[in-house]
Amino acid sequence: MQSTSYLRRDLPPQLSVRYRQDLLIDGTRLPALSGRYFETRNPATEEVIAEVAEGDAADIDRAVKSARAALEGEWGQMRAADRGTLLLKFADAIRNAQDELVELESLDSGKPVSAIRRQDLPAVLDTLRYYAGFADKINGQVIPSRPDALTYTVREPLGVVGAIIPWNFPLMIGMWKIAPALACGCTVVLKPAELTSLTALRLGELAIEAGIPAGVLNVVTGFGRTAGQALVDHPDVDKVTFTGSPAVGRQILRGAAGNLKRVTLELGGKSANIVFPDADLDAAVKAASSGIFFNAGQVCSAGSRILVHEDVYTEFVGKLAARARAIRIGDPTEAGTAMGPLVSATQMKRVLDYIDIGRTEGAAVVAGGGRHGSTGCFVAATVLANVKPDMRVAQEEIFGPVATVIAFRTEEEALSIANGTAYSLAAGVWSADISRVHRFARRLKAGTVWVNTYGPTDVRLPWGGARDSGFGREHGDAAIDNFTESKVVWIQTGL
Ligand code: NAP
Ligand code: MG
């Protein structure tokens, strides 16, 4: 499958980044029909690491045709249990290739290898194995309707799925979509983010190596406005599952109107993490720090607004700033690195601009506050204090390592600040008062409320938001509903 192989001397010997990365359509690596490629960079060094095929509408059309043929062919006719077995083999193939995947993900996105090994890769395997188990347990129901008829439902795969994913967790979010779609018997055309195409392509190859038939999982790399939009507009795509920004989410809804595609949107967030004086303050500081600095803040559910009761505000800010300063920022391929660069120079500039906006708005920079080093897209872990709820830095998603810390006095005030943005994805509350915790769990507008912790997710639990955070739920059996449709069979038996 390998075309041009390009092994860089400064990379670990087991890794070969293929310099030319072609599309994966119908089980074959192919250049884009246009013959065009675009460069992808390692954000830690800003060096070009590969050229990626620039797929567009014509390539999307080829991939959709291949996905349709696979759906109507071998994949559609396979026993559900065999589908599950193939997904387990896919998981084994990923596990066997994990060192390569970890390196590729880190090089392409700047994520620390330690985090990918500890968090992303295990989540990828867990997700795939969890949904493999579903494949032969997607049951219909016999529903008694009338004495002279047998009426039952079957759950059929929705069809060809377009999956469009962002760059912050390419492997993990990719698998959140691929695994349930395939378990349900759908076929997929995956469009990764242009900044992080490499692991998606490798995943597609591993699926083939595991025995999943050609065309079941196609990967078309390219730009959102061309390849992504073509997938959304394609009349033979039955569903689009999207994770990304609210602006593109709205664009996708408009495109999906053409043939009335089903749509699931997992969008951004500006999640509140609320700390009361009766909480374990050290535990709260630690979790608040990882809640905003993990993955350099490029997390949809990042606890980017930390609401702290005025009685402990000064102490909390001091401790959070100390933690922020102690975070080891640097080469993501080094095992001891806790925070790598942002994904791109554009993203770095956007985050640095937000820090300046915060300063102009009157926030106090108590840790970080600028670029880290002079090469690579690194931003120092930054804490903005004295933030007011209506400042732009408290309302808009920064998607970087920038904590905004807001003081509050009463429960009502905390709730109104917490619920006072356009987003509604996640929230956290820290308190030892069980009644208060229940009040907050009920009244916080969020798809997930964490109590005395911040940030854990599990594929068994439904995940998603409301308003500008999107709609629909991924994970758990909600994802099975997303990729199947009920059919009623009514058999007139007579009495
Ligand atoms: P983005 O700009 O919305 O891009 C997401 C994906 O959509 C990329 O693959 C992009 O391709 C593609 N795209 C862009 N324009 C398109 C169009 N017109 N039609 C179809 N596809 C198009 O988001 P991002 O900057 O990559 O990711 C950051 C955002 O994702 C943040 O807002 C974050 O909160 C959100 N996010 C949400 C979750 C969640 O679970 N709720 C998880 C992670 C991230 P290109 O890369 O080529 O532009
Ligand atoms: Mg890259």
Coordinates of C-alpha atoms and ligand atoms in Angstrom, one line a residue:
M1 CA 0.0 0.0 0.0
Q2 CA 3.0 2.2 0.5
S3 CA 3.8 4.8 -2.1
T4 CA 6.7 7.1 -1.4
S5 CA 8.3 6.2 1.9
Y6 CA 10.1 9.0 3.7
L7 CA 11.9 8.2 7.0
R8 CA 13.1 11.2 8.8
R9 CA 16.4 10.7 10.7
D10 CA 15.3 12.5 13.8
L11 CA 12.2 10.3 14.3
P12 CA 12.1 7.1 16.2
P13 CA 13.3 4.3 13.9
Q14 CA 10.1 2.3 14.1
L15 CA 8.2 5.2 12.6
S16 CA 8.0 5.9 8.9
V17 CA 5.9 8.8 8.0
R18 CA 5.0 8.2 4.4
Y19 CA 5.8 11.6 2.9
R20 CA 3.0 11.3 0.3
Q21 CA -0.3 10.4 2.0
D22 CA -3.0 9.3 -0.3
L23 CA -6.8 8.9 0.2
L24 CA -8.2 5.6 1.2
I25 CA -11.1 4.7 -1.0
D26 CA -12.6 1.2 -1.6
G27 CA -9.7 -0.4 0.3
T28 CA -7.0 1.3 -1.9
R29 CA -4.7 4.3 -1.3
L30 CA -5.3 6.6 -4.2
P31 CA -4.2 10.1 -5.0
A32 CA -6.9 12.7 -5.3
L33 CA -8.4 12.9 -8.8
S34 CA -7.1 16.5 -9.0
G35 CA -3.6 15.2 -8.2
R36 CA -3.2 17.9 -5.6
Y37 CA -1.6 17.6 -2.1
F38 CA -1.4 19.9 0.8
E39 CA 1.3 20.1 3.5
T40 CA 0.9 19.0 7.1
R41 CA 3.2 20.2 9.8
N42 CA 4.4 19.2 13.2
P43 CA 3.3 22.1 15.4
A44 CA 6.1 21.4 17.9
T45 CA 8.7 22.3 15.2
E46 CA 6.6 23.8 12.5
E47 CA 8.3 21.5 10.0
V48 CA 6.4 19.9 7.2
I49 CA 6.1 16.2 8.0
A50 CA 4.0 15.0 5.1
E51 CA 1.9 15.9 2.0
V52 CA -1.6 14.8 2.2
A53 CA -3.9 14.2 -0.8
E54 CA -6.4 17.1 -1.2
G55 CA -9.6 15.3 -1.9
D56 CA -12.6 17.3 -3.2
A57 CA -16.1 16.7 -4.4
A58 CA -15.1 14.2 -7.1
D59 CA -13.2 12.1 -4.5
I60 CA -16.0 12.3 -2.0
D61 CA -18.3 11.0 -4.8
R62 CA -16.0 8.0 -5.4
A63 CA -15.9 7.3 -1.7
V64 CA -19.7 7.5 -1.3
K65 CA -20.2 5.1 -4.2
S66 CA -17.8 2.7 -2.6
A67 CA -19.5 3.0 0.7
R68 CA -22.9 2.4 -0.9
A69 CA -21.6 -0.7 -2.8
A70 CA -20.2 -2.1 0.4
L71 CA -23.5 -1.5 2.2
E72 CA -25.4 -3.4 -0.5
G73 CA -22.7 -6.1 -0.8
E74 CA -20.8 -8.2 1.6
W75 CA -21.0 -5.9 4.6
G76 CA -24.8 -5.6 4.4
Q77 CA -25.2 -9.4 4.0
M78 CA -22.9 -10.4 6.8
R79 CA -24.1 -12.0 10.1
A80 CA -24.2 -9.3 12.8
A81 CA -22.0 -11.5 15.0
D82 CA -19.4 -11.7 12.3
R83 CA -19.5 -7.9 12.0
G84 CA -18.8 -7.8 15.8
T85 CA -15.9 -10.2 15.4
L86 CA -14.3 -8.1 12.7
L87 CA -14.6 -5.0 14.9
L88 CA -12.7 -6.9 17.6
K89 CA -10.0 -7.8 15.1
F90 CA -9.9 -4.1 14.1
A91 CA -9.2 -3.4 17.8
D92 CA -6.4 -6.0 17.9
A93 CA -4.9 -4.4 14.8
I94 CA -5.0 -1.0 16.4
R95 CA -3.4 -2.4 19.6
N96 CA -0.6 -4.0 17.6
A97 CA 0.0 -0.7 15.8
Q98 CA -0.3 1.5 18.8
D99 CA 3.3 2.7 19.0
E100 CA 3.1 3.9 15.4
L101 CA -0.3 5.5 16.0
V102 CA 0.9 7.3 19.1
E103 CA 3.9 8.7 17.3
L104 CA 1.8 9.8 14.3
E105 CA -0.8 11.4 16.4
S106 CA 1.8 13.3 18.4
L107 CA 3.8 14.4 15.4
D108 CA 0.7 15.6 13.5
S109 CA -1.2 17.3 16.3
G110 CA 1.5 18.1 19.0
K111 CA -0.3 16.1 21.6
P112 CA 2.1 14.7 24.2
V113 CA 2.8 11.0 23.7
S114 CA 2.2 10.4 27.4
A115 CA -1.3 11.6 27.1
I116 CA -2.1 9.7 23.9
R117 CA -0.8 6.5 25.5
R118 CA -2.7 7.1 28.8
Q119 CA -5.9 8.6 27.5
D120 CA -6.6 8.6 23.7
L121 CA -5.4 5.1 22.7
P122 CA -7.1 3.3 25.6
A123 CA -10.3 5.2 24.8
V124 CA -10.1 4.2 21.2
L125 CA -9.8 0.5 22.1
D126 CA -12.5 0.7 24.7
T127 CA -14.9 2.4 22.3
L128 CA -14.3 -0.1 19.6
R129 CA -14.6 -3.1 21.8
Y130 CA -17.7 -1.7 23.5
Y131 CA -19.5 -1.2 20.2
A132 CA -18.2 -4.6 18.8
G133 CA -20.3 -6.1 21.6
F134 CA -23.4 -4.3 20.4
A135 CA -23.3 -5.6 16.8
D136 CA -25.4 -8.7 17.5
K137 CA -27.6 -7.2 20.2
I138 CA -29.4 -4.5 18.2
N139 CA -32.8 -6.0 18.6
G140 CA -36.2 -5.1 17.3
Q141 CA -39.4 -5.7 19.3
V142 CA -42.6 -7.6 18.9
I143 CA -45.3 -5.0 19.8
P144 CA -48.8 -6.4 20.2
S145 CA -51.1 -4.2 18.2
R146 CA -54.2 -6.3 17.1
P147 CA -55.2 -9.9 17.6
D148 CA -55.4 -10.5 13.8
A149 CA -51.8 -9.3 13.1
L150 CA -48.3 -9.9 14.0
T151 CA -46.5 -6.5 14.4
Y152 CA -42.8 -6.1 15.1
T153 CA -39.9 -3.8 14.5
V154 CA -36.5 -4.4 13.0
R155 CA -33.6 -2.0 13.5
E156 CA -31.9 -1.3 10.1
P157 CA -28.6 0.4 9.5
L158 CA -29.2 4.0 8.5
G159 CA -27.0 3.7 5.4
V160 CA -23.9 5.7 4.3
V161 CA -22.6 7.9 7.1
G162 CA -20.4 11.0 6.6
A163 CA -18.2 11.6 9.6
I164 CA -16.5 14.9 9.9
I165 CA -14.1 15.4 12.8
P166 CA -11.9 18.1 14.4
W167 CA -8.1 18.1 15.2
N168 CA -8.1 18.0 18.9
F169 CA -8.6 14.2 19.4
P170 CA -8.4 12.8 15.9
L171 CA -8.1 9.1 16.8
M172 CA -10.6 9.2 19.7
I173 CA -13.3 11.3 18.2
G174 CA -12.9 9.4 14.9
M175 CA -13.5 6.2 16.7
W176 CA -16.5 7.6 18.6
K177 CA -18.1 7.8 15.1
I178 CA -16.7 4.9 13.3
A179 CA -17.3 2.2 16.0
P180 CA -21.0 2.6 16.5
A181 CA -21.7 3.3 12.8
L182 CA -20.0 0.0 11.8
A183 CA -21.5 -1.9 14.7
C184 CA -24.9 -0.9 13.3
G185 CA -24.0 -2.1 9.9
C186 CA -23.5 1.3 8.3
T187 CA -20.6 2.2 6.1
V188 CA -18.6 5.4 6.5
V189 CA -16.8 8.2 4.7
L190 CA -14.5 9.9 7.2
K191 CA -13.2 13.4 6.5
P192 CA -10.6 14.2 9.1
A193 CA -9.5 17.8 9.9
E194 CA -6.9 19.1 7.5
L195 CA -4.4 19.7 10.3
T196 CA -4.5 16.0 11.5
S197 CA -5.1 13.6 8.6
L198 CA -2.4 11.0 9.3
T199 CA -3.9 8.8 12.0
A200 CA -7.3 8.7 10.3
L201 CA -5.7 7.3 7.1
R202 CA -3.7 4.7 9.1
L203 CA -6.9 3.7 10.9
G204 CA -8.6 3.1 7.6
E205 CA -5.7 0.8 6.5
L206 CA -5.8 -1.1 9.8
A207 CA -9.5 -1.8 9.2
I208 CA -8.6 -3.3 5.9
E209 CA -5.8 -5.3 7.4
A210 CA -8.2 -6.6 10.1
G211 CA -10.5 -8.0 7.3
I212 CA -13.2 -5.3 7.2
P213 CA -14.4 -5.3 3.6
A214 CA -13.2 -2.6 1.2
G215 CA -15.5 0.4 1.1
V216 CA -16.9 0.0 4.6
L217 CA -14.5 2.7 5.9
N218 CA -13.2 5.2 3.4
V219 CA -11.0 8.2 4.4
V220 CA -11.1 11.3 2.3
T221 CA -8.6 14.0 3.4
G222 CA -8.9 17.5 2.2
F223 CA -10.4 20.9 3.2
G224 CA -13.7 21.4 5.0
R225 CA -15.0 23.9 2.5
T226 CA -14.5 21.5 -0.4
A227 CA -14.3 17.8 0.7
G228 CA -16.3 18.4 3.9
Q229 CA -19.0 20.4 2.3
A230 CA -19.3 17.9 -0.6
L231 CA -19.9 15.1 1.9
V232 CA -22.6 17.2 3.6
D233 CA -24.2 18.0 0.3
H234 CA -24.0 14.5 -1.3
P235 CA -27.5 13.2 -2.1
D236 CA -26.5 9.6 -1.4
V237 CA -25.2 10.2 2.2
D238 CA -27.9 9.3 4.8
K239 CA -26.4 10.8 7.9
V240 CA -23.7 13.3 8.9
T241 CA -22.1 13.0 12.3
F242 CA -20.0 16.1 13.0
T243 CA -17.8 17.3 15.8
G244 CA -16.4 20.8 15.5
S245 CA -17.3 24.5 15.8
P246 CA -20.8 26.0 16.0
A247 CA -20.2 28.0 12.8
V248 CA -19.5 24.9 10.8
G249 CA -22.3 23.0 12.6
R250 CA -24.8 25.6 11.3
Q251 CA -23.3 25.3 7.8
I252 CA -23.8 21.5 8.0
L253 CA -27.4 21.8 9.0
R254 CA -28.0 24.0 5.9
G255 CA -26.2 21.5 3.6
A256 CA -28.0 18.5 5.1
A257 CA -31.4 20.1 4.3
G258 CA -30.9 19.0 0.6
N259 CA -31.8 15.4 1.1
L260 CA -32.9 15.7 4.7
K261 CA -29.9 13.9 6.2
R262 CA -30.0 12.9 9.8
V263 CA -27.5 15.1 11.6
T264 CA -25.7 14.8 15.0
L265 CA -23.7 17.9 16.1
E266 CA -21.2 17.9 18.9
L267 CA -20.0 21.5 19.0
G268 CA -18.0 23.8 21.3
G269 CA -18.3 24.7 25.0
K270 CA -17.4 27.3 27.6
S271 CA -18.0 25.1 30.6
A272 CA -18.2 26.4 34.2
N273 CA -16.4 24.6 37.0
I274 CA -17.8 26.0 40.3
V275 CA -15.9 25.8 43.6
F276 CA -17.6 26.4 47.0
P277 CA -15.6 27.0 50.2
D278 CA -16.7 23.7 51.7
A279 CA -15.0 21.7 48.9
D280 CA -11.6 20.0 49.2
L281 CA -9.8 23.0 47.8
D282 CA -6.6 21.2 46.8
A283 CA -8.5 18.5 44.9
A284 CA -10.5 21.3 43.2
V285 CA -7.4 23.2 42.2
K286 CA -5.8 20.1 40.8
A287 CA -8.9 19.1 38.8
A288 CA -9.5 22.6 37.6
S289 CA -5.9 22.8 36.4
S290 CA -6.2 19.6 34.4
G291 CA -9.7 20.6 33.4
I292 CA -8.4 23.6 31.5
F293 CA -4.7 22.7 30.7
F294 CA -5.2 19.1 29.5
N295 CA -4.5 18.9 25.8
A296 CA -3.4 22.5 26.0
G297 CA -7.0 23.5 26.6
Q298 CA -8.1 22.2 23.1
V299 CA -11.0 20.3 24.6
C300 CA -14.6 20.9 23.9
S301 CA -15.6 20.3 27.5
A302 CA -12.6 22.2 29.0
G303 CA -13.4 23.9 32.3
S304 CA -12.6 27.2 30.9
R305 CA -14.6 29.3 33.3
I306 CA -13.7 28.6 36.9
L307 CA -16.2 30.1 39.3
V308 CA -14.8 30.5 42.8
H309 CA -16.6 31.6 45.9
E310 CA -15.2 34.9 47.2
D311 CA -14.2 33.4 50.5
V312 CA -11.6 31.2 48.9
Y313 CA -11.0 33.2 45.7
T314 CA -7.5 34.6 46.5
E315 CA -6.3 31.3 47.9
F316 CA -7.6 29.4 44.9
V317 CA -6.2 31.7 42.3
G318 CA -2.7 31.6 44.0
K319 CA -2.7 27.8 44.0
L320 CA -4.0 27.5 40.4
A321 CA -1.3 30.0 39.2
A322 CA 1.4 27.9 41.0
R323 CA 0.2 24.8 39.3
A324 CA 0.0 26.5 35.9
R325 CA 3.6 27.7 36.3
A326 CA 4.8 24.1 37.2
I327 CA 3.3 22.4 34.1
R328 CA 6.1 20.9 32.0
I329 CA 5.7 22.4 28.5
G330 CA 7.8 21.1 25.7
D331 CA 8.6 18.4 23.2
P332 CA 5.5 16.3 23.0
T333 CA 7.5 13.2 22.1
E334 CA 9.3 13.3 25.5
A335 CA 7.7 11.1 28.1
G336 CA 7.8 13.8 30.8
T337 CA 6.1 16.5 28.9
A338 CA 2.6 17.4 30.2
M339 CA 1.7 20.1 27.7
G340 CA 2.6 20.3 24.1
P341 CA 2.0 23.0 21.5
L342 CA -1.3 24.1 20.1
V343 CA -2.2 22.4 16.8
S344 CA -1.1 25.2 14.5
A345 CA 0.4 28.7 14.3
T346 CA -3.1 30.0 13.4
Q347 CA -4.5 28.5 16.6
M348 CA -1.6 29.9 18.6
K349 CA -2.2 33.4 17.3
R350 CA -5.9 33.1 18.0
V351 CA -5.2 32.1 21.7
L352 CA -2.6 34.9 22.1
D353 CA -5.1 37.4 20.8
Y354 CA -7.6 36.3 23.3
I355 CA -5.1 36.7 26.1
D356 CA -4.6 40.3 24.9
I357 CA -8.3 40.8 24.7
G358 CA -8.5 39.7 28.4
R359 CA -5.8 42.2 29.4
T360 CA -7.6 45.0 27.6
E361 CA -10.9 44.0 29.2
G362 CA -9.2 44.4 32.6
A363 CA -8.4 40.8 33.6
A364 CA -5.2 40.2 35.6
V365 CA -2.7 37.8 34.1
V366 CA -1.5 35.8 37.2
A367 CA 0.3 33.0 35.3
G368 CA 1.6 32.6 31.7
G369 CA 0.2 35.3 29.4
G370 CA 2.1 34.7 26.2
R371 CA 4.0 32.4 23.9
H372 CA 6.3 29.8 25.4
G373 CA 9.7 29.7 23.6
S374 CA 10.3 31.0 20.1
T375 CA 9.8 28.0 17.9
G376 CA 6.8 25.8 17.7
C377 CA 3.2 26.8 18.6
F378 CA 3.5 26.8 22.4
V379 CA 1.5 29.0 24.6
A380 CA 2.2 29.2 28.4
A381 CA -0.5 27.9 30.8
T382 CA -2.3 31.1 31.5
V383 CA -4.5 32.1 34.4
L384 CA -6.7 35.2 34.0
A385 CA -8.1 36.5 37.4
N386 CA -10.6 39.2 38.2
V387 CA -12.6 38.1 35.2
K388 CA -16.2 39.4 34.9
P389 CA -18.9 37.2 33.4
D390 CA -19.6 39.5 30.5
M391 CA -16.0 39.8 29.2
R392 CA -15.4 38.2 25.9
V393 CA -12.8 35.9 27.5
A394 CA -15.6 34.6 29.7
Q395 CA -18.1 34.2 26.9
E396 CA -16.2 32.9 23.9
E397 CA -14.5 29.6 23.4
I398 CA -10.7 30.2 23.4
F399 CA -9.8 26.6 22.8
G400 CA -6.3 27.1 24.4
P401 CA -4.6 26.9 27.8
V402 CA -6.3 29.9 29.3
A403 CA -8.3 29.7 32.5
T404 CA -10.6 32.5 33.4
V405 CA -11.4 32.7 37.1
I406 CA -14.6 34.5 38.2
A407 CA -15.6 35.3 41.7
F408 CA -19.2 34.8 43.0
R409 CA -21.0 35.3 46.3
T410 CA -24.2 33.3 46.3
E411 CA -25.6 30.1 44.8
E412 CA -28.0 32.0 42.6
E413 CA -25.2 34.2 41.3
A414 CA -23.1 31.1 40.5
L415 CA -25.9 29.4 38.7
S416 CA -26.8 32.5 36.6
I417 CA -23.1 33.0 35.6
A418 CA -22.7 29.3 34.9
N419 CA -25.7 29.2 32.7
G420 CA -25.0 32.6 31.1
T421 CA -23.3 31.7 27.9
A422 CA -24.5 30.5 24.5
Y423 CA -23.1 27.0 25.2
S424 CA -24.4 24.1 27.2
L425 CA -22.0 21.1 27.1
A426 CA -20.6 20.4 30.5
A427 CA -20.2 21.8 34.0
G428 CA -18.6 20.9 37.3
V429 CA -19.4 21.7 40.9
W430 CA -17.3 21.2 44.0
S431 CA -19.0 21.1 47.4
A432 CA -19.4 18.8 50.4
D433 CA -23.1 19.9 50.8
I434 CA -25.2 17.1 49.3
S435 CA -28.3 19.1 48.9
R436 CA -26.5 21.9 47.1
V437 CA -24.8 19.4 44.8
H438 CA -28.3 18.0 43.9
R439 CA -29.6 21.5 43.3
F440 CA -26.7 22.3 41.0
A441 CA -27.0 19.0 39.2
R442 CA -30.6 19.8 38.4
R443 CA -30.2 23.5 37.5
L444 CA -27.0 23.6 35.5
K445 CA -27.6 23.6 31.8
A446 CA -25.2 21.0 30.5
G447 CA -25.1 17.6 29.0
T448 CA -22.8 16.4 31.7
V449 CA -22.5 17.7 35.3
W450 CA -19.4 16.5 37.2
V451 CA -19.5 16.6 41.0
N452 CA -16.2 16.8 42.9
T453 CA -14.3 15.8 39.8
Y454 CA -13.8 17.4 36.4
G455 CA -13.5 15.9 33.0
P456 CA -13.8 12.1 33.0
T457 CA -15.8 10.6 30.2
D458 CA -16.8 7.0 29.4
V459 CA -18.2 5.7 26.2
R460 CA -20.9 4.0 28.1
L461 CA -22.4 7.3 29.1
P462 CA -24.3 9.6 26.7
W463 CA -22.3 12.6 25.6
G464 CA -23.4 15.9 24.0
G465 CA -24.9 19.3 24.6
A466 CA -27.6 21.8 23.7
R467 CA -27.8 25.2 22.1
D468 CA -24.4 26.3 20.6
S469 CA -22.9 23.0 21.9
G470 CA -25.1 21.1 19.3
F471 CA -27.7 18.4 19.7
G472 CA -28.0 14.7 19.8
R473 CA -26.0 12.3 22.0
E474 CA -23.0 10.1 21.2
H475 CA -21.8 7.2 23.2
G476 CA -23.8 4.5 25.0
D477 CA -26.9 3.1 23.3
A478 CA -27.8 6.6 22.2
A479 CA -25.2 6.1 19.4
I480 CA -27.0 2.9 18.3
D481 CA -30.2 5.0 17.8
N482 CA -28.1 7.5 15.8
F483 CA -27.1 4.9 13.2
T484 CA -30.2 2.8 12.9
E485 CA -33.8 3.3 11.9
S486 CA -36.8 1.2 13.0
K487 CA -38.9 -0.5 10.4
V488 CA -42.3 -1.9 11.3
V489 CA -43.5 -5.2 9.8
W490 CA -47.2 -5.8 9.9
I491 CA -48.3 -9.3 9.0
Q492 CA -52.0 -9.7 8.7
T493 CA -52.7 -13.1 10.1
G494 CA -56.4 -13.1 10.5
L495 CA -58.0 -14.4 13.7
Ligands
NAP1 P1 -14.1 23.2 12.7 O1 -13.4 24.3 12.0 O2 -15.6 23.3 12.8 O3 -13.8 21.9 11.8 C1 -14.2 20.6 12.1 C2 -14.3 19.8 10.9 O4 -15.2 20.3 10.0 C3 -12.9 19.7 10.1 O5 -12.8 18.4 9.6 C4 -13.1 20.8 9.1 O6 -12.3 20.6 8.0 C5 -14.6 20.5 8.7 N1 -15.3 21.6 8.0 C6 -14.9 22.9 8.0 N2 -15.8 23.6 7.2 C7 -16.7 22.7 6.7 C8 -17.8 22.8 5.9 N3 -18.2 23.9 5.3 N4 -18.5 21.6 5.6 C9 -18.1 20.5 6.1 N5 -17.1 20.3 6.9 C10 -16.3 21.4 7.2 O7 -13.6 22.9 14.1 P2 -12.1 22.7 14.6 O8 -11.5 24.0 14.6 O9 -11.5 21.6 13.8 O10 -12.3 22.1 16.1 C11 -12.5 22.9 17.1 C12 -14.0 23.0 17.5 O11 -14.5 21.7 17.7 C13 -14.2 23.7 18.8 O12 -15.3 24.6 18.7 C14 -14.5 22.6 19.8 O13 -15.2 22.9 20.9 C15 -15.2 21.6 19.0 N6 -15.2 20.3 19.5 C16 -16.3 19.7 20.1 C17 -16.3 18.5 20.7 C18 -17.6 17.9 21.3 O14 -17.6 16.7 21.6 N7 -18.6 18.6 21.5 C19 -15.2 17.7 20.7 C20 -14.0 18.3 20.1 C21 -14.1 19.5 19.5 P3 -10.9 21.5 7.9 O15 -10.1 21.0 9.0 O16 -10.3 21.2 6.6 O17 -11.3 22.9 8.1
MG2 MG -0.2 18.5 11.6

